[in-house]
Amino acid sequence: MTPEDVLAHPARVLTQTQREDYFENGYVTVEGAVSRAWLDRLHAVTAEMVEKGRALTESNDVFILEDGHRADDPRLRRVTNPVSHHPVYWEFASESLMADAAADVVGPDVKFYHSKLNFKWARGGQDFKWHQDIQAWPHTNYSPVTIGLYMDDCDMPQGPLIVAKGSHNGPLHSMYDDSGRWVLNIPADRLPPRETWDYLTGPAGTLVLLNCRTVHGSLRNESDRGRPFLLNVYSSADAFAYRPNPLPNPYEGAIVRGRPARWAHHDPRPCEIPPDWSSGYVGPWAHQKQAIAGATASRGPSM
Ligand SMILES: O=C(O)CCC(=O)C(=O)O
């Protein structure tokens, strides 16, 4: 579907202006979208997840540990696919207004892909180097949208998502470095101009909708408050992933709004192919660390 086709369907939760902004800029934020009741439920199950990760001494398929993690002072970087680990996360992904927000930007038929909960823990939560998402999980078109929920207030010190306005209409950058290693990093000299950067702060309950081509990153959290950010990826039902999902989960392909597609939609613009994730995926930061060790690396977003 073209943006015009999507916009011709009635809006469910976004205003028409917010939908237009999404297509124009490659992202939009919606403050106050998620109720306190939902936030409380999500916080409660997240506290349970943190307890489950407490005793770990190294990262695994579910938990990526933040530097300095200890059983008496847990510090998590990510829960991979929270939807697979507690029904409340799936209920939120499939039954809340988050799926309606997805329909507002991909069209009425919405398919779920994967999810992650990025914590950006207080006092040193890791930054995220500049990158685009779709090269890690190519689809037949560019409808995929990541929708993030700030579970707590996110101000500048917490390391909000930073996006380059309009970059979804620009080129896809290579996520490999010059020596052919997947580093999920756009070197500093290839970044969109600084005037296009937008810092997406917002109070608890804010949704951030990010197109899969939009250049983005985020800063380290040096503050004394964490930045739990719950991210679910959706696409139009007629977009099909043609490489293994880096974050496989039982809900991949579930239709959360509308109907399944009988035809695949193919965008003619090509996409870079990632490494074969079917033998396992270590998460983005291990790859981005290689970029930092490499000679051509950028250091990630700076103010
Ligand atoms: O958590 C963040 O700040 C960025 C997340 C992100 O870019 C990703 O998970 O691809």
Short mmCIF file of C-alpha atoms and ligand atoms in Angstrom, two decimals:
data_model
loop_
_atom_site.label_atom_id
_atom_site.label_comp_id
_atom_site.label_asym_id
_atom_site.label_seq_id
_atom_site.Cartn_x
_atom_site.Cartn_y
_atom_site.Cartn_z
CA MET A 1 0.00 0.00 0.00
CA THR A 2 1.16 3.52 -0.69
CA PRO A 3 1.01 6.09 2.15
CA GLU A 4 -2.02 7.56 0.37
CA ASP A 5 -3.77 4.17 0.42
CA VAL A 6 -3.01 3.74 4.13
CA LEU A 7 -4.20 7.27 4.92
CA ALA A 8 -7.48 6.64 3.08
CA HIS A 9 -8.42 4.10 5.77
CA PRO A 10 -10.00 5.63 8.88
CA ALA A 11 -7.55 6.32 11.72
CA ARG A 12 -7.85 4.16 14.82
CA VAL A 13 -5.72 5.95 17.43
CA LEU A 14 -3.41 8.41 15.72
CA THR A 15 -4.64 11.72 14.39
CA GLN A 16 -4.50 12.17 10.63
CA THR A 17 -1.71 14.72 11.16
CA GLN A 18 0.33 12.21 13.16
CA ARG A 19 -0.07 9.65 10.39
CA GLU A 20 0.99 12.19 7.78
CA ASP A 21 4.00 13.14 9.93
CA TYR A 22 5.01 9.48 10.11
CA PHE A 23 5.05 9.16 6.34
CA GLU A 24 6.74 12.51 5.86
CA ASN A 25 9.47 12.14 8.50
CA GLY A 26 9.84 8.38 8.98
CA TYR A 27 8.69 8.50 12.63
CA VAL A 28 6.17 10.07 14.97
CA THR A 29 5.73 10.22 18.74
CA VAL A 30 2.36 9.99 20.45
CA GLU A 31 2.38 11.26 24.01
CA GLY A 32 -0.04 9.90 26.59
CA ALA A 33 -1.11 7.05 24.32
CA VAL A 34 -0.84 4.20 26.82
CA SER A 35 -2.87 4.22 30.03
CA ARG A 36 -1.48 4.08 33.55
CA ALA A 37 -3.31 0.74 34.00
CA TRP A 38 -1.32 -0.80 31.13
CA LEU A 39 1.92 0.73 32.36
CA ASP A 40 1.34 -0.73 35.83
CA ARG A 41 0.72 -4.20 34.40
CA LEU A 42 3.80 -4.01 32.20
CA HIS A 43 5.94 -2.78 35.09
CA ALA A 44 4.72 -5.66 37.26
CA VAL A 45 5.68 -8.34 34.74
CA THR A 46 8.94 -6.55 33.98
CA ALA A 47 9.83 -6.70 37.68
CA GLU A 48 9.26 -10.47 37.45
CA MET A 49 11.58 -10.67 34.45
CA VAL A 50 14.29 -8.75 36.27
CA GLU A 51 14.00 -11.26 39.13
CA LYS A 52 14.42 -14.13 36.65
CA GLY A 53 17.58 -12.54 35.30
CA ARG A 54 19.04 -11.74 38.69
CA ALA A 55 21.12 -14.90 39.20
CA LEU A 56 22.62 -15.01 35.71
CA THR A 57 26.33 -14.54 35.31
CA GLU A 58 26.32 -14.26 31.54
CA SER A 59 23.92 -13.25 28.77
CA ASN A 60 21.77 -15.91 27.11
CA ASP A 61 19.01 -16.16 24.48
CA VAL A 62 16.56 -14.27 26.68
CA PHE A 63 18.59 -11.81 28.75
CA ILE A 64 21.40 -9.55 27.60
CA LEU A 65 23.16 -8.34 30.74
CA GLU A 66 24.37 -4.78 31.23
CA ASP A 67 27.94 -4.20 32.36
CA GLY A 68 28.27 -4.57 36.12
CA HIS A 69 25.29 -6.95 36.49
CA ARG A 70 25.32 -8.83 39.80
CA ALA A 71 22.74 -10.93 41.63
CA ASP A 72 22.57 -8.29 44.38
CA ASP A 73 22.43 -5.43 41.85
CA PRO A 74 20.77 -6.65 38.64
CA ARG A 75 21.43 -4.61 35.52
CA LEU A 76 19.80 -5.78 32.29
CA ARG A 77 20.35 -4.45 28.80
CA ARG A 78 17.60 -6.36 27.02
CA VAL A 79 14.93 -9.01 27.38
CA THR A 80 14.67 -10.62 23.94
CA ASN A 81 11.12 -11.26 22.77
CA PRO A 82 9.30 -10.48 26.01
CA VAL A 83 6.15 -11.74 24.22
CA SER A 84 7.55 -15.25 24.50
CA HIS A 85 8.14 -15.01 28.24
CA HIS A 86 4.98 -13.55 29.74
CA PRO A 87 1.43 -13.49 28.36
CA VAL A 88 0.91 -9.87 29.41
CA TYR A 89 3.50 -8.71 26.88
CA TRP A 90 1.70 -10.58 24.11
CA GLU A 91 -1.67 -9.28 25.28
CA PHE A 92 -0.22 -5.78 25.04
CA ALA A 93 1.31 -6.38 21.61
CA SER A 94 -1.83 -7.92 20.15
CA GLU A 95 -4.81 -6.45 22.01
CA SER A 96 -3.80 -2.97 23.11
CA LEU A 97 -3.88 0.22 21.06
CA MET A 98 -0.29 -0.46 20.03
CA ALA A 99 -1.58 -2.79 17.31
CA ASP A 100 -4.15 -0.15 16.35
CA ALA A 101 -1.34 2.39 16.03
CA ALA A 102 0.44 -0.07 13.73
CA ALA A 103 -2.71 -0.30 11.58
CA ASP A 104 -2.71 3.48 11.30
CA VAL A 105 0.64 3.41 9.50
CA VAL A 106 0.82 0.01 7.74
CA GLY A 107 -2.83 -0.39 6.76
CA PRO A 108 -5.72 -2.39 8.22
CA ASP A 109 -4.08 -5.83 7.89
CA VAL A 110 -1.27 -6.02 10.45
CA LYS A 111 1.26 -8.78 11.07
CA PHE A 112 3.47 -9.19 14.14
CA TYR A 113 7.19 -9.90 13.72
CA HIS A 114 9.21 -9.75 16.97
CA SER A 115 9.78 -7.80 20.17
CA LYS A 116 12.41 -6.62 22.62
CA LEU A 117 12.59 -4.72 25.87
CA ASN A 118 15.61 -2.42 25.96
CA PHE A 119 16.31 -1.22 29.50
CA LYS A 120 19.08 1.37 29.19
CA TRP A 121 19.76 0.87 32.88
CA ALA A 122 20.58 3.81 35.17
CA ARG A 123 24.25 4.88 35.50
CA GLY A 124 25.72 3.45 32.35
CA GLY A 125 22.98 1.86 30.22
CA GLN A 126 24.60 1.22 26.85
CA ASP A 127 24.25 3.58 23.91
CA PHE A 128 22.98 2.38 20.52
CA LYS A 129 25.09 3.31 17.48
CA TRP A 130 23.45 4.86 14.44
CA HIS A 131 21.83 2.27 12.20
CA GLN A 132 18.77 1.30 10.17
CA ASP A 133 16.76 -1.77 11.16
CA ILE A 134 15.59 -3.35 7.94
CA GLN A 135 19.00 -4.64 6.83
CA ALA A 136 18.92 -7.00 9.86
CA TRP A 137 15.54 -8.45 8.84
CA PRO A 138 14.71 -7.71 5.18
CA HIS A 139 11.09 -7.90 4.10
CA THR A 140 9.52 -7.80 0.66
CA ASN A 141 8.51 -4.18 1.31
CA TYR A 142 9.32 -1.32 3.68
CA SER A 143 6.09 -1.24 5.66
CA PRO A 144 7.66 -2.68 8.88
CA VAL A 145 7.32 -0.30 11.79
CA THR A 146 8.88 -0.60 15.22
CA ILE A 147 6.64 0.82 17.90
CA GLY A 148 8.36 1.63 21.16
CA LEU A 149 6.69 2.43 24.47
CA TYR A 150 8.49 4.53 27.05
CA MET A 151 7.42 2.71 30.22
CA ASP A 152 8.84 5.57 32.34
CA ASP A 153 9.45 9.23 31.59
CA CYS A 154 12.29 9.59 29.12
CA ASP A 155 14.10 12.91 29.15
CA MET A 156 17.44 13.82 27.61
CA PRO A 157 19.61 12.33 30.41
CA GLN A 158 17.99 8.89 29.96
CA GLY A 159 19.16 8.54 26.37
CA PRO A 160 16.01 8.91 24.23
CA LEU A 161 15.82 7.55 20.73
CA ILE A 162 17.46 9.92 18.25
CA VAL A 163 16.21 9.84 14.68
CA ALA A 164 17.25 11.51 11.43
CA LYS A 165 14.16 13.20 9.99
CA GLY A 166 13.34 12.08 6.44
CA SER A 167 16.12 9.48 6.34
CA HIS A 168 13.58 6.73 5.50
CA ASN A 169 13.47 8.28 2.02
CA GLY A 170 17.26 8.32 1.76
CA PRO A 171 19.63 5.46 0.96
CA LEU A 172 19.97 2.21 2.85
CA HIS A 173 23.47 2.24 4.37
CA SER A 174 25.60 -0.85 4.63
CA MET A 175 25.62 -2.41 8.07
CA TYR A 176 28.94 -4.11 7.25
CA ASP A 177 32.27 -2.40 7.79
CA ASP A 178 34.98 -2.15 5.15
CA SER A 179 36.40 -5.52 6.15
CA GLY A 180 33.04 -7.24 5.74
CA ARG A 181 32.02 -7.59 9.39
CA TRP A 182 28.38 -6.98 10.32
CA VAL A 183 28.68 -4.03 12.70
CA LEU A 184 25.18 -2.50 12.56
CA ASN A 185 26.72 0.94 12.49
CA ILE A 186 26.70 3.90 10.14
CA PRO A 187 30.10 5.61 10.20
CA ALA A 188 30.09 9.26 11.26
CA ASP A 189 31.06 10.57 7.83
CA ARG A 190 27.99 8.97 6.24
CA LEU A 191 25.39 10.17 8.75
CA PRO A 192 22.49 12.41 7.73
CA PRO A 193 23.12 16.07 8.61
CA ARG A 194 22.90 17.01 12.26
CA GLU A 195 20.11 19.53 11.56
CA THR A 196 17.85 16.56 10.79
CA TRP A 197 18.42 14.85 14.15
CA ASP A 198 15.44 14.77 16.48
CA TYR A 199 15.60 13.65 20.12
CA LEU A 200 12.42 11.76 20.96
CA THR A 201 11.82 12.44 24.64
CA GLY A 202 8.42 11.86 26.21
CA PRO A 203 6.55 11.05 29.41
CA ALA A 204 5.70 7.51 30.46
CA GLY A 205 3.08 6.13 28.09
CA THR A 206 4.55 7.78 24.99
CA LEU A 207 4.61 5.68 21.83
CA VAL A 208 7.36 6.13 19.24
CA LEU A 209 6.60 4.81 15.74
CA LEU A 210 9.75 4.29 13.68
CA ASN A 211 9.85 3.20 10.07
CA CYS A 212 12.26 0.35 9.34
CA ARG A 213 14.42 2.53 7.03
CA THR A 214 14.80 5.50 9.39
CA VAL A 215 18.34 6.18 10.63
CA HIS A 216 18.39 6.14 14.44
CA GLY A 217 20.49 5.58 17.55
CA SER A 218 20.58 6.64 21.20
CA LEU A 219 23.00 7.87 23.85
CA ARG A 220 24.27 6.19 26.96
CA ASN A 221 22.19 6.69 30.09
CA GLU A 222 24.41 8.29 32.74
CA SER A 223 21.44 9.38 34.85
CA ASP A 224 20.12 7.68 37.96
CA ARG A 225 16.86 6.63 36.24
CA GLY A 226 16.46 3.72 33.84
CA ARG A 227 14.76 3.95 30.44
CA PRO A 228 12.71 0.79 29.90
CA PHE A 229 11.60 0.87 26.26
CA LEU A 230 9.29 -1.89 25.04
CA LEU A 231 9.58 -2.37 21.28
CA ASN A 232 7.26 -4.42 19.06
CA VAL A 233 7.73 -4.78 15.32
CA TYR A 234 4.77 -5.02 12.95
CA SER A 235 4.30 -4.89 9.19
CA SER A 236 1.53 -4.90 6.67
CA ALA A 237 0.23 -8.44 6.26
CA ASP A 238 1.54 -8.53 2.69
CA ALA A 239 5.19 -7.96 3.73
CA PHE A 240 7.13 -11.21 4.07
CA ALA A 241 10.53 -11.63 5.70
CA TYR A 242 12.83 -13.56 3.37
CA ARG A 243 15.74 -14.19 5.76
CA PRO A 244 15.64 -15.89 9.18
CA ASN A 245 14.28 -13.75 12.00
CA PRO A 246 17.15 -12.72 14.31
CA LEU A 247 14.63 -12.87 17.19
CA PRO A 248 12.47 -15.91 16.39
CA ASN A 249 9.33 -16.25 18.47
CA PRO A 250 6.07 -18.22 18.34
CA TYR A 251 4.03 -15.16 17.35
CA GLU A 252 5.98 -14.28 14.20
CA GLY A 253 3.42 -13.93 11.41
CA ALA A 254 0.41 -13.62 13.72
CA ILE A 255 -2.23 -11.34 12.22
CA VAL A 256 -3.12 -8.89 14.98
CA ARG A 257 -5.51 -6.72 12.97
CA GLY A 258 -7.46 -7.43 9.79
CA ARG A 259 -6.80 -10.41 7.56
CA PRO A 260 -3.86 -12.44 6.23
CA ALA A 261 -2.56 -11.55 2.78
CA ARG A 262 -2.98 -13.80 -0.26
CA TRP A 263 -0.46 -11.85 -2.31
CA ALA A 264 2.96 -10.60 -1.29
CA HIS A 265 3.73 -6.97 -2.00
CA HIS A 266 7.24 -6.35 -3.37
CA ASP A 267 8.92 -2.96 -3.16
CA PRO A 268 11.39 -2.60 -6.06
CA ARG A 269 14.07 -0.95 -3.88
CA PRO A 270 16.74 -3.54 -2.97
CA CYS A 271 17.84 -4.40 0.56
CA GLU A 272 21.19 -5.51 1.95
CA ILE A 273 21.29 -9.09 3.22
CA PRO A 274 22.38 -9.75 6.81
CA PRO A 275 24.42 -12.72 8.05
CA ASP A 276 22.43 -15.95 8.40
CA TRP A 277 20.83 -15.67 11.83
CA SER A 278 19.54 -19.25 11.82
CA SER A 279 22.66 -20.35 13.65
CA GLY A 280 22.00 -17.84 16.45
CA TYR A 281 21.95 -14.11 17.10
CA VAL A 282 24.00 -12.50 19.84
CA GLY A 283 22.14 -9.18 19.89
CA PRO A 284 23.11 -5.83 18.39
CA TRP A 285 25.68 -4.61 20.91
CA ALA A 286 28.19 -7.42 20.37
CA HIS A 287 28.23 -6.46 16.68
CA GLN A 288 28.43 -2.73 17.37
CA LYS A 289 31.35 -3.29 19.75
CA GLN A 290 33.31 -4.67 16.82
CA ALA A 291 32.72 -1.36 15.04
CA ILE A 292 34.23 0.49 17.98
CA ALA A 293 37.26 -1.78 17.88
CA GLY A 294 37.61 -1.16 14.14
CA ALA A 295 39.52 1.71 12.59
CA THR A 296 36.60 3.16 10.61
CA ALA A 297 34.12 3.18 13.48
CA SER A 298 31.94 6.06 14.56
CA ARG A 299 31.39 6.47 18.27
CA GLY A 300 27.65 6.57 18.04
CA PRO A 301 25.41 9.57 18.55
CA SER A 302 26.88 12.61 20.26
CA MET A 303 25.11 15.80 21.28
O1 LIG B 1 16.91 1.25 22.67
C1 LIG B 1 17.29 2.12 21.89
O2 LIG B 1 17.58 3.25 22.25
C2 LIG B 1 17.43 1.85 20.41
C3 LIG B 1 16.80 0.57 20.01
C4 LIG B 1 17.12 0.17 18.63
O3 LIG B 1 17.53 0.96 17.81
C5 LIG B 1 16.93 -1.21 18.23
O4 LIG B 1 16.63 -2.06 19.10
O5 LIG B 1 17.11 -1.49 17.02
#
